[in-house]
XYZ file of C-alpha atoms in Angstrom:
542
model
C 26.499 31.040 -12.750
C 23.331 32.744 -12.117
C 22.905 33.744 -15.343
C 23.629 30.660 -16.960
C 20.834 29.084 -14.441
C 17.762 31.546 -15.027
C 18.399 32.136 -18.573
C 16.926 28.476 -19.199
C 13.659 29.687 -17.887
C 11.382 30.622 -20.971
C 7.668 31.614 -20.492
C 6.258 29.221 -23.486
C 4.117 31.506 -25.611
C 1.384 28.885 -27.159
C 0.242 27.637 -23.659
C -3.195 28.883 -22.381
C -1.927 28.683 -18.919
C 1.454 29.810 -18.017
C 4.161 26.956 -18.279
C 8.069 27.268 -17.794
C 10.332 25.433 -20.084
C 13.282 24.137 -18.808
C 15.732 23.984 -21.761
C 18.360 21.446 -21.186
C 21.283 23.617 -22.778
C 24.048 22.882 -20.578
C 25.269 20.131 -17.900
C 23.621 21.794 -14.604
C 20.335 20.248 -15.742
C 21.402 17.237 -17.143
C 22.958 16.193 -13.860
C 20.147 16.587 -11.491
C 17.323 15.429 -13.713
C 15.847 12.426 -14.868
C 14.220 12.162 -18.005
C 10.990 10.323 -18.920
C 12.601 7.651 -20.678
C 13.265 6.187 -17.469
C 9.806 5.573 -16.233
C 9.030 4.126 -20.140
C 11.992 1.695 -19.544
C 9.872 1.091 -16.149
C 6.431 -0.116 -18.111
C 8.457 -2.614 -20.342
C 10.910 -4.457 -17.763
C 10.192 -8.145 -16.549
C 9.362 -8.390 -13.112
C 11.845 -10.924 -10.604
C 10.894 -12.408 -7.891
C 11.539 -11.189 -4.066
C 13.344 -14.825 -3.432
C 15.280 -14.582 -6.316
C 16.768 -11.344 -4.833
C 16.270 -13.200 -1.443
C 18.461 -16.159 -2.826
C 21.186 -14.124 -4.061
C 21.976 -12.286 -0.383
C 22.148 -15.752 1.180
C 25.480 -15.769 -0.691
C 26.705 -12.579 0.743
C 29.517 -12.891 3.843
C 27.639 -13.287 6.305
C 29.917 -11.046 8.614
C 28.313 -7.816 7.273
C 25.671 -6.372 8.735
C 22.763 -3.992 6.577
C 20.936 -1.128 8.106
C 18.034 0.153 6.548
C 16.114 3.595 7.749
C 13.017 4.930 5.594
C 11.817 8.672 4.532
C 7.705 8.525 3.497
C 6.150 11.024 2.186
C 2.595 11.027 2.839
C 0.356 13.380 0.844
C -2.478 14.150 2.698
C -6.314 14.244 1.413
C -7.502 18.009 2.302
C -9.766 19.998 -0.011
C -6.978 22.163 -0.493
C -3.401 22.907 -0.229
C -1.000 23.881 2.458
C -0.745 27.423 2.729
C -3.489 29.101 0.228
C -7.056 27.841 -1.430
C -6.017 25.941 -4.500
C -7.482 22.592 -4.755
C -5.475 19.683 -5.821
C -6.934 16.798 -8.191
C -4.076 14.044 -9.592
C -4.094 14.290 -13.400
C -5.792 18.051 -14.003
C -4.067 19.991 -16.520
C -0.225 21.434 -15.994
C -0.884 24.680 -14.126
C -4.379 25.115 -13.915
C -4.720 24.708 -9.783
C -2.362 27.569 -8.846
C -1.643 31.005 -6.946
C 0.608 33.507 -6.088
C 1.059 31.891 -2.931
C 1.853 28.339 -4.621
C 4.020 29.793 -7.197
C 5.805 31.629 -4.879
C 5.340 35.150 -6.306
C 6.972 38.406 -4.622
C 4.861 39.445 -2.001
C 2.167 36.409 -1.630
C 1.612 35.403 2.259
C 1.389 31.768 3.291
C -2.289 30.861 5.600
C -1.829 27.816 7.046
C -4.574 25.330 6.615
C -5.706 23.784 9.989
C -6.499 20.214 8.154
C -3.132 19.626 7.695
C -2.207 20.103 11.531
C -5.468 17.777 12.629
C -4.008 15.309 10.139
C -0.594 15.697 11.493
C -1.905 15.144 15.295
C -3.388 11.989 13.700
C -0.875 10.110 12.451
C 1.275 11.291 15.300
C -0.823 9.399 17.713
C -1.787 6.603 15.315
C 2.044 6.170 15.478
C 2.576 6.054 19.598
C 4.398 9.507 19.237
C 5.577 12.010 21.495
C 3.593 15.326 20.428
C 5.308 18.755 20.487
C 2.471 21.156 22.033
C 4.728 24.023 20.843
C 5.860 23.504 16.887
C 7.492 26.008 13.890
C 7.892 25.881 10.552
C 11.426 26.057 9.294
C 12.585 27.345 5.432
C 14.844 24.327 4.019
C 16.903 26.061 1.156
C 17.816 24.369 -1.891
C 16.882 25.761 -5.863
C 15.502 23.410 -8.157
C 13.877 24.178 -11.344
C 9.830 22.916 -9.326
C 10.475 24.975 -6.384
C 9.620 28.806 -7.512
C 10.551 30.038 -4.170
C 13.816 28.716 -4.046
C 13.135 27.055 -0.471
C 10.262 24.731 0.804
C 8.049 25.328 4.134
C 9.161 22.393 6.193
C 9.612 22.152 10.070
C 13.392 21.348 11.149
C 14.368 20.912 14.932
C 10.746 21.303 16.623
C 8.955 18.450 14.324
C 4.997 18.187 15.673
C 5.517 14.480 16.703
C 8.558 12.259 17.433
C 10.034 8.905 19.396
C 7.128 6.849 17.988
C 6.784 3.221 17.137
C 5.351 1.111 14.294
C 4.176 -2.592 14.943
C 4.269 -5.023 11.740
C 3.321 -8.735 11.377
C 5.519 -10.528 8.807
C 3.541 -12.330 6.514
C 4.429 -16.014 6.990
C 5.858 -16.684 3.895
C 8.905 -14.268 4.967
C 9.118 -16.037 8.022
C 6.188 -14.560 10.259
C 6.656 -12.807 13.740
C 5.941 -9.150 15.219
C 8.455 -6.662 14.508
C 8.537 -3.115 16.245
C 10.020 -0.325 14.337
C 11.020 2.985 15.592
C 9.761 6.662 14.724
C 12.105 9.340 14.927
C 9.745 11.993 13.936
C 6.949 12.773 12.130
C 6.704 16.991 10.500
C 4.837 18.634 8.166
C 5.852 20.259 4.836
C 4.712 21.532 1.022
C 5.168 19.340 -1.512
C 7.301 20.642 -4.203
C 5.699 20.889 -8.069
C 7.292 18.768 -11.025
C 8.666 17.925 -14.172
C 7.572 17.014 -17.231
C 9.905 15.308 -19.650
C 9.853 15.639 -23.490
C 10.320 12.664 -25.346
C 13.337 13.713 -26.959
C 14.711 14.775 -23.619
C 15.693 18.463 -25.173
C 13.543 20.143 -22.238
C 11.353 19.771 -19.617
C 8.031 21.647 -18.503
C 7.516 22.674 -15.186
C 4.063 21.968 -13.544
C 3.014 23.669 -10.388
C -0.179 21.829 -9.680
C 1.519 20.263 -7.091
C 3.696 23.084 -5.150
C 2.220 23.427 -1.833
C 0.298 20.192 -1.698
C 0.528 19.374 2.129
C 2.799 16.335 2.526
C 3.877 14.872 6.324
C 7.391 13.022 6.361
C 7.668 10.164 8.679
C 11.422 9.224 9.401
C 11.830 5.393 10.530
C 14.785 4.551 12.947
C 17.571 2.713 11.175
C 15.596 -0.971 12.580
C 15.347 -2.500 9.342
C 17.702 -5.171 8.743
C 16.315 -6.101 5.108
C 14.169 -5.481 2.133
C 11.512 -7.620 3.153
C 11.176 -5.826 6.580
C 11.633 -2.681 5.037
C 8.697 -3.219 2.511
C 6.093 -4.667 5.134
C 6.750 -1.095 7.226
C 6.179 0.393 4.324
C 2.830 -1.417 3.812
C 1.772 -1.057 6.895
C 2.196 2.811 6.479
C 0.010 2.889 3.456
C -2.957 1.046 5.290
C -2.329 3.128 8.397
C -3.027 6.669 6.590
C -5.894 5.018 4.743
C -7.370 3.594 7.800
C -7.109 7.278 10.030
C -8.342 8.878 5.930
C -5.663 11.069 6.101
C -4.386 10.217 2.619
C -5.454 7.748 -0.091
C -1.391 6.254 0.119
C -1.689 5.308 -3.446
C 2.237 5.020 -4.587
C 1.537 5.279 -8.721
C 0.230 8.780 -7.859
C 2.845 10.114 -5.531
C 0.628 10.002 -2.956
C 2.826 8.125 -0.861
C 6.741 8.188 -1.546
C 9.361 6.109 0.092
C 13.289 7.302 -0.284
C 15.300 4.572 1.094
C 18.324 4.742 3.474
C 20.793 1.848 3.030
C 23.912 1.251 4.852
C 26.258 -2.176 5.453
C 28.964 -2.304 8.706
C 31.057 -5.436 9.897
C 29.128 -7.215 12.425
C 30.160 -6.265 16.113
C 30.932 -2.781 14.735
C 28.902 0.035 16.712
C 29.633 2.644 14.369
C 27.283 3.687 11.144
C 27.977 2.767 8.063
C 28.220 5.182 4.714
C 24.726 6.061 4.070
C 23.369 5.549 0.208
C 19.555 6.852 -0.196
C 17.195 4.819 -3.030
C 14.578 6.650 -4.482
C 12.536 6.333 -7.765
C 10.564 3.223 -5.557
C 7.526 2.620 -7.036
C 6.062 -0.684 -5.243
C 6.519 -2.458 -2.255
C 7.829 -5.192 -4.682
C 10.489 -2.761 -6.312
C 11.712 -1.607 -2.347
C 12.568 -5.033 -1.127
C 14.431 -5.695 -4.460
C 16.443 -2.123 -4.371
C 17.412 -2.415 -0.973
C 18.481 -5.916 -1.289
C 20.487 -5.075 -4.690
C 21.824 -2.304 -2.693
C 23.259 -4.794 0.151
C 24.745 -6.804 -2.277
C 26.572 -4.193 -3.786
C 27.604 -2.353 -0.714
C 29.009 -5.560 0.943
C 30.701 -6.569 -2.042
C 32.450 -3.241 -2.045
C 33.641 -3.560 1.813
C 34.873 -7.581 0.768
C 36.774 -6.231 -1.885
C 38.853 -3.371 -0.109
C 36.688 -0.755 -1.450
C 34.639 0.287 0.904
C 35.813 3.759 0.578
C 33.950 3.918 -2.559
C 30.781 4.011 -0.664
C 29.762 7.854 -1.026
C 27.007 9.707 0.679
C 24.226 9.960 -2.543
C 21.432 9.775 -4.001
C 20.914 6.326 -6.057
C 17.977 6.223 -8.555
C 16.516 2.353 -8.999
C 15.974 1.047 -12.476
C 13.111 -1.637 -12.597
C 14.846 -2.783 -16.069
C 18.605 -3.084 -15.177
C 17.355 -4.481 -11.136
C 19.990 -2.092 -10.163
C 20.600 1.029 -8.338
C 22.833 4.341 -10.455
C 23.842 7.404 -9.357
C 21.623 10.327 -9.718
C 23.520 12.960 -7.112
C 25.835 13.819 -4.302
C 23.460 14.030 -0.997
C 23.168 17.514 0.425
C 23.839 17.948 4.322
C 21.809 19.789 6.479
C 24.573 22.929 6.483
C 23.357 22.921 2.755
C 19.824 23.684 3.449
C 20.715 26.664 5.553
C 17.225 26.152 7.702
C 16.177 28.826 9.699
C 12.464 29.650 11.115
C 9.732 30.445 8.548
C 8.859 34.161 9.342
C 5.400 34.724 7.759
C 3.898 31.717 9.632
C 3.142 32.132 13.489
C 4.131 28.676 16.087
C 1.889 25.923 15.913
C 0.313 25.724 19.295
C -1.558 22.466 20.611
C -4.351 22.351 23.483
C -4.908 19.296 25.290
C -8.481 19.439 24.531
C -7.572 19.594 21.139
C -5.417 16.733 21.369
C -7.880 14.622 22.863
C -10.701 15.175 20.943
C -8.827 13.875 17.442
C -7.520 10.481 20.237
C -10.738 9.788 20.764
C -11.958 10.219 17.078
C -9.176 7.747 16.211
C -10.769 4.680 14.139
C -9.534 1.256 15.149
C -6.009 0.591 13.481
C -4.902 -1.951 11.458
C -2.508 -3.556 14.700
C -5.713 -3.389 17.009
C -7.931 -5.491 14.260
C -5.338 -7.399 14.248
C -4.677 -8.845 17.527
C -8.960 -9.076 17.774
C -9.291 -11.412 14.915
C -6.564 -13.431 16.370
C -8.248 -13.571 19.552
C -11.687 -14.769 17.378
C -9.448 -17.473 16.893
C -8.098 -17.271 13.208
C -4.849 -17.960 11.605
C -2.278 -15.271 11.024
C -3.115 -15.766 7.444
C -6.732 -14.631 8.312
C -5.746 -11.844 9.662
C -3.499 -10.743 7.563
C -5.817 -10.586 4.579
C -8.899 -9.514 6.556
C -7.259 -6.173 8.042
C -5.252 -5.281 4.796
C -8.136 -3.570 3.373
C -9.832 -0.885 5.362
C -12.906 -1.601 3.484
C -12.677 -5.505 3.972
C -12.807 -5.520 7.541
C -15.607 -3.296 7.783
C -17.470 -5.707 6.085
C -16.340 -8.647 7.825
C -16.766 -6.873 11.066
C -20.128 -6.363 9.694
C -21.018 -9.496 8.675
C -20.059 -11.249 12.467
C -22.144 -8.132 13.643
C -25.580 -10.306 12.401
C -23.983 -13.144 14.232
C -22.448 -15.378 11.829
C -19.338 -17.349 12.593
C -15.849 -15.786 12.728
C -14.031 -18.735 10.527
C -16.889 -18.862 7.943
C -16.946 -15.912 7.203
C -13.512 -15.574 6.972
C -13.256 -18.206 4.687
C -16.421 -17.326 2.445
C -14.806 -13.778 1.903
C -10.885 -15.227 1.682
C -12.009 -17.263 -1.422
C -15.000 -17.346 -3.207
C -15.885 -13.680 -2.868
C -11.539 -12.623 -3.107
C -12.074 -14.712 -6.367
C -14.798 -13.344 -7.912
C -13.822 -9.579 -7.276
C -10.505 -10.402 -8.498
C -11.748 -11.570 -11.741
C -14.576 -8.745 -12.155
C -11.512 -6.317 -11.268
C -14.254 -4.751 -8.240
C -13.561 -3.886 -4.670
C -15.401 -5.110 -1.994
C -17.732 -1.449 -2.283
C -18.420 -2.529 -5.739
C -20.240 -5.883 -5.508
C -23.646 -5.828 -4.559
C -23.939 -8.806 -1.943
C -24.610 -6.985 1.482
C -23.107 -8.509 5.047
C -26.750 -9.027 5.960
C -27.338 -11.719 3.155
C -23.366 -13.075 3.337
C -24.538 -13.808 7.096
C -28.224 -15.253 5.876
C -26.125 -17.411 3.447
C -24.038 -19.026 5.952
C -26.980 -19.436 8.270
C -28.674 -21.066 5.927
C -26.121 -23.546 5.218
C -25.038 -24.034 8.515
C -29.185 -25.164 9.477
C -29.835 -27.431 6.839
C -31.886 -25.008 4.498
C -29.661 -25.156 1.405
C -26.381 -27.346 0.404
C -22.849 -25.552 0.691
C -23.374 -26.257 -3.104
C -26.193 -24.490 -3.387
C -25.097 -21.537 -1.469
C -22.263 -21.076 -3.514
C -24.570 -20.397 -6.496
C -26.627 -18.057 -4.634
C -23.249 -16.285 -3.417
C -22.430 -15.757 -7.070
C -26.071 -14.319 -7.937
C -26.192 -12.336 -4.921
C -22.289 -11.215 -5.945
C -23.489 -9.528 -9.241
C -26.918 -8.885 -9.313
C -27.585 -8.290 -5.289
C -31.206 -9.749 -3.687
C -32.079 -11.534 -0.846
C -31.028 -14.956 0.367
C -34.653 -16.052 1.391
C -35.915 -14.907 -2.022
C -33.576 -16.515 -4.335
C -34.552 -19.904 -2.426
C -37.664 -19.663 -2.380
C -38.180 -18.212 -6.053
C -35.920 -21.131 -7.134
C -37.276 -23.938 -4.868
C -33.966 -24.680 -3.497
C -34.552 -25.719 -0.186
C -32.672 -29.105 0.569
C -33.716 -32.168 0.578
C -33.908 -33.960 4.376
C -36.973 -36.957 3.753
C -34.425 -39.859 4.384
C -37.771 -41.414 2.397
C -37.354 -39.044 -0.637
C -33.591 -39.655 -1.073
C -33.734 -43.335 -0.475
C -36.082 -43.402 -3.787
C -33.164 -41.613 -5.993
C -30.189 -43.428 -4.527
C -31.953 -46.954 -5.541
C -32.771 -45.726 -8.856
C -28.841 -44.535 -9.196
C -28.027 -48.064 -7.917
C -30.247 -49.512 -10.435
C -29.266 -47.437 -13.790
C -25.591 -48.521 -13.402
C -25.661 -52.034 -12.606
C -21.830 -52.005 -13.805
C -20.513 -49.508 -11.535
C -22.270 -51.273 -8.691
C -20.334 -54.442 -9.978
C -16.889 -52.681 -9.888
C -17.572 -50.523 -6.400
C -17.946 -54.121 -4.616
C -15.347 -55.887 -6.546
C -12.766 -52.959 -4.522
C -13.720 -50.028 -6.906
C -14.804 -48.080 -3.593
C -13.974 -44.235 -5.367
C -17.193 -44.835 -7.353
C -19.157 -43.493 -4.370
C -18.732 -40.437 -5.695
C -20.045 -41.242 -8.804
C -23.387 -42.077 -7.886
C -23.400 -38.820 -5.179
C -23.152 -37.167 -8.027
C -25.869 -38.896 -10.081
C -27.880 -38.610 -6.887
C -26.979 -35.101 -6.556
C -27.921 -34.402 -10.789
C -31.703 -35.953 -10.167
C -32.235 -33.464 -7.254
C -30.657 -30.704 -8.943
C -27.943 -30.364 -5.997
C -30.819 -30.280 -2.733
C -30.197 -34.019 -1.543
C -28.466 -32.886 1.915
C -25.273 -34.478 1.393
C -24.599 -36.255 5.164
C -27.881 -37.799 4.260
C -27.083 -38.217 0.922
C -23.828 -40.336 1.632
C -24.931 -42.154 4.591
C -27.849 -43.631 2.605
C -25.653 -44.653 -0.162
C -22.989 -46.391 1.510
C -25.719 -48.732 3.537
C -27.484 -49.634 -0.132
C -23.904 -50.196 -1.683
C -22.679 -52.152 0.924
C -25.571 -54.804 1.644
C-alpha cells in the first residue's frame, strides 16, 4: 500500500517553484478528493430561499428532534505563520511562501509565534471562556496528500480556552429573541496546505502556501436546534474575530470555515443521535439550507425504519443539487493517534499577561448591542448598526458631536446604506465625515436647510466630501422662514392654476400637494415646509 500511495507523488519538472502532482491513478485518491468541478457547478446554481427550506421542515414529524453543534476555523491575521517566518498573502503564487519548516522537511524545528497565542487569549475571553494557564500542543495523525508531515500541530486534551458562551440576537424576521450558545473549547492549530484541481480531473497540484497558516478551532455545544440558529452563531463569529482584528473572517477565502455537525433523536430521548458532519459551506445562506436539508433527510430516514442507515461521515453540500453526498467515513479520535508535540515547549500564561490583552479588549458586538438599545432604538437598529465593525465606529462617532441617536440611525440605515450599496463602497470609502453627517442633521433639525435640501447635500458630501456650512452657503440654500416671503409665492401658485383651486374646494383636497410642490419649484426647495403648508391651507381654504 505504501508504495502504491507515494508513487503518485511526481516533482513536476517545468515549474519554477517546486510543485507536487498528485496523479489520480487509482481509487485511494478518487475517494477522498473533490475535484474542481464541484465549486464550477457552485458559480452556476440558482440560489433558494431560507423559507423555502424553512417551509419544507414544517412538514417534517414533528416528534423528532435536530441537534446541531459547529467546528470554525478561524484563520488568524499575523504577519506570518505558525511555527516559522513565511508570510501568508491569499492568492500569491502555488508555493512561493514556503520553508522547511512549512513543508515539513527532515530535520526543520517548529518556533512558535507568540501572535498566535495573544490572539488565542483573545478570542478566549471575547468568548466568556475558561483559560488554561498551563497548555500543549498535541500531533493529530492522519496522511493526506496537503499535509507533508503526515500529522498537523494541534492541541488535544489541554485546549488554551474552554466552557465559554456565545450570545446571538435573532434577526426578527426569524422570529427575534436572545439565544445563548455554548463553547466547549477553543485551541490552536496549523492550517493544512491544498489542492488544486485540473480541469479534466486527471490530477491535482499540491500548494503549500497555506501549511502552517495559524488557524484557532472553536467547537460550539450541540445548542443549535436549526439552520437558522446555526447560521446567526456563525455570523456572529465572523463579526466577533473582526471586531477583536484577529482575523479578517472572510468565508470565500477560507479565512473562516464552518464544518457542520447534524444529528436528529425522538423527542423525550436523552441519548445522541448518529452524528453526520457538512462541510464544503460557503455562506451563511448555504449553512442554514444544508443543515435544514440534512434534517429532512435524517428524519425521514428514522420515519421510515431506517435509521440505521445514518452513518458517522463526512457529507459534502452541493449548492446545485440543494443536497448533502457522501464524501467519507469520519475518523475517530483512536485514528488520529494524538500524543504531545515534542519539539514545542508548554504554553505557559501569566496573569499579567492575561490581563493586559482583557483590558485591550475593544467593545464587542453583544456590548454595542445592548447600548444602542438602551439609546432607545429598535432591534432592527441595532442589528444593522453593530454588524459592521466599521459602521458603528462611525455612528458612534457621529452621536460623539452630539447629534441624535434615531437620526442618525436612520440617515445612515437608508440614504447613506443606499448609496454605498449602489457605488459598491464601504462606509471607509465614501468621503462624508461624522463631523458633517452630524452638521447635516443639525442643520435640518434648526431650521437652516429643508430635509430636502439636506438630502442633496448628503449626496454631494457622499461623493465628493466638503463641508456642510460651505455647500450652503456657496449654493445659497438657506431656507426660507419670512412668513412674508412665502405668502407672495403661495398666492401666485393660487393664482396660476385657477382650475386646480376650483377642484381642491369642490372636495379635490390631495391637490395640496400640488401647489407645495409648485411653491416648493419657485423657491428651488428653501420654502420651510411647516410654513410652507400652514400658509397654504389658510389661502385655500378662505
Amino acid at each position: 500500500m505504501s508504495y502504491t500511495i507515494f508513487r503518485t507523488f511526481q516533482l513536476h519538472p517545468f515549474l519554477l517553484y517546486p510543485t507536487s502532482i498528485l496523479k489520480l491513478q487509482n481509487r485511494f485518491f478518487h475517494s477522498t478528493t473533490i475535484k474542481a468541478t464541484q465549486s464550477q457547478q457552485t458559480q452556476t446554481q440558482t440560489k433558494h430561499s431560507t423559507s423555502t427550506q424553512s417551509k419544507k421542515l414544517n412538514n417534517l414529524p414533528k416528534d423528532y428532534e435536530p441537534i446541531i453543534g459547529i467546528e470554525t476555523h478561524v484563520q488568524l491575521s499575523t504577519n506570518t505563520k505558525a511555527f516559522c517566518n513565511c508570510p501568508y498573502n491569499y492568492g500569491s503564487f502555488p508555493n512561493t511562501s514556503i520553508c522547511p519548516v512549512c513543508m515539513g522537511l527532515p530535520g526543520a524545528l517548529p518556533v512558535l509565534n507568540s501572535k498566535v497565542i495573544e490572539f488565542a487569549v483573545k478570542l478566549g475571553l471575547a468568548l466568556n471562556c475558561e483559560l488554561a494557564f498551563d497548555s500543549k500542543f498535541d500531533r493529530k495523525q492522519y496522511f493526506y496528500p496537503d499535509l507533508p508531515k503526515g500529522y498537523q500541530i494541534s492541541q488535544f486534551d489541554v485546549p488554551i480556552a474552554s466552557s465559554g458562551f456565545l450570545d446571538v440576537d435573532i434577526p426578527l424576521e426569524y422570529g427575534g429573541g436572545h439565544k445563548r450558545f455554548g463553547i466547549t473549547r477553543v485551541h490552536m492549530e496549523e492550517d493544512a496546505g491544498k489542492l488544486l484541481h485540473t480541469e479534466n480531473g486527471n490530477y491535482s497540484q499540491v500548494d503549500l502556501n497555506r501549511a502552517g497558516v495559524p488557524l484557532l478551532e472553536i467547537v460550539s455545544e450541540p445548542d443549535m436546534r436549526n439552520g437558522i440558529e446555526a447560521a446567526e452563531y456563525a455570523a456572529e463569529l465572523q463579526r466577533l474575530v473582526r471586531y477583536l482584528g484577529v482575523s479578517n473572517g472572510n468565508m470565500q477565502e477560507g479565512s473562516l470555515r464552518c464544518d457542520v455537525n447534524v444529528s436528529v433523536r425522538p423527542i423525550g430521548q436523552s441519548k445522541f443521535g448518529t452524528k453526520v458532519e457538512v462541510k464544503n459551506l460557503n455562506s451563511f445562506a448555504s449553512m442554514s439550507r444544508a443543515i435544514d436539508f440534512e434534517i429532512a433527510r435524517q428524519v425521514q430516514l428514522h420515519s421510515q425504519g431506517q435509521a440505521d442507515q445514518i452513518v458517522q461521515e463526512t457529507r459534502s453540500w452541493e449548492e446545485g443539487s440543494q443536497r448533502t453526498i457522501t464524501m467519507r467515513k469520519k475518523e475517530g479520535l483512536a485514528d488520529y493517534r494524538y500524543f504531545p508535540e515534542p519539539d514545542l515547549p508548554s504554553v505557559i500564561l501569566y496573569q499579567e499577561y492575561v490581563d493586559g490583552i482583557k483590558n485591550s479588549l475593544p467593545e464587542l458586538p453583544e456590548g454595542k448591542r445592548r447600548r444602542y438599545e438602551k439609546m432607545g432604538l429598535g432591534m432592527q437598529d441595532v442589528l444593522f448598526l453593530a454588524n459592521d465593525k466599521n459602521i458603528a465606529e462611525f455612528f458612534d462617532a457621529t452621536l460623539a458631536k452630539g447629534a441624535d441617536a434615531k437620526l442618525v440611525a436612520n440617515w445612515i440605515m437608508s440614504d447613506i446604506a443606499g448609496f454605498m450599496k449602489n457605488e459598491k463602497l464601504t462606509i471607509n470609502d465614501i468621503k462624508l465625515t461624522p463631523e458633517e453627517l452630524a452638521e447635516l442633521i443639525a442643520s435640518i433639525k434648526d431650521g437652516t436647510i429643508s430635509g430636502k435640501i439636506g438630502k442633496e447635500i448628503l449626496f454631494e458630501l457622499l461623493a465628493e466630501g466638503g463641508s456642510v456650512k460651505e455647500i450652503i452657503e456657496k449654493k445659497d440654500l438657506v431656507q426660507i422662514t419670512d412668513p412674508v416671503e412665502i405668502e407672495k409665492m403661495v398666492d401666485k401658485a393660487i393664482a396660476d392654476n385657477p382650475k386646480q383651486v376650483e377642484q381642491y374646494r369642490g372636495g379635490k383636497t390631495k391637490l395640496q400637494g400640488f401647489f407645495a410642490g409648485q411653491v416648493m419649484k419657485a423657491s428651488k426647495g428653501k420654502a420651510n415646509p411647516g410654513l410652507l403648508n400652514k400658509i397654504l391651507l389658510e389661502k385655500l381654504n378662505s
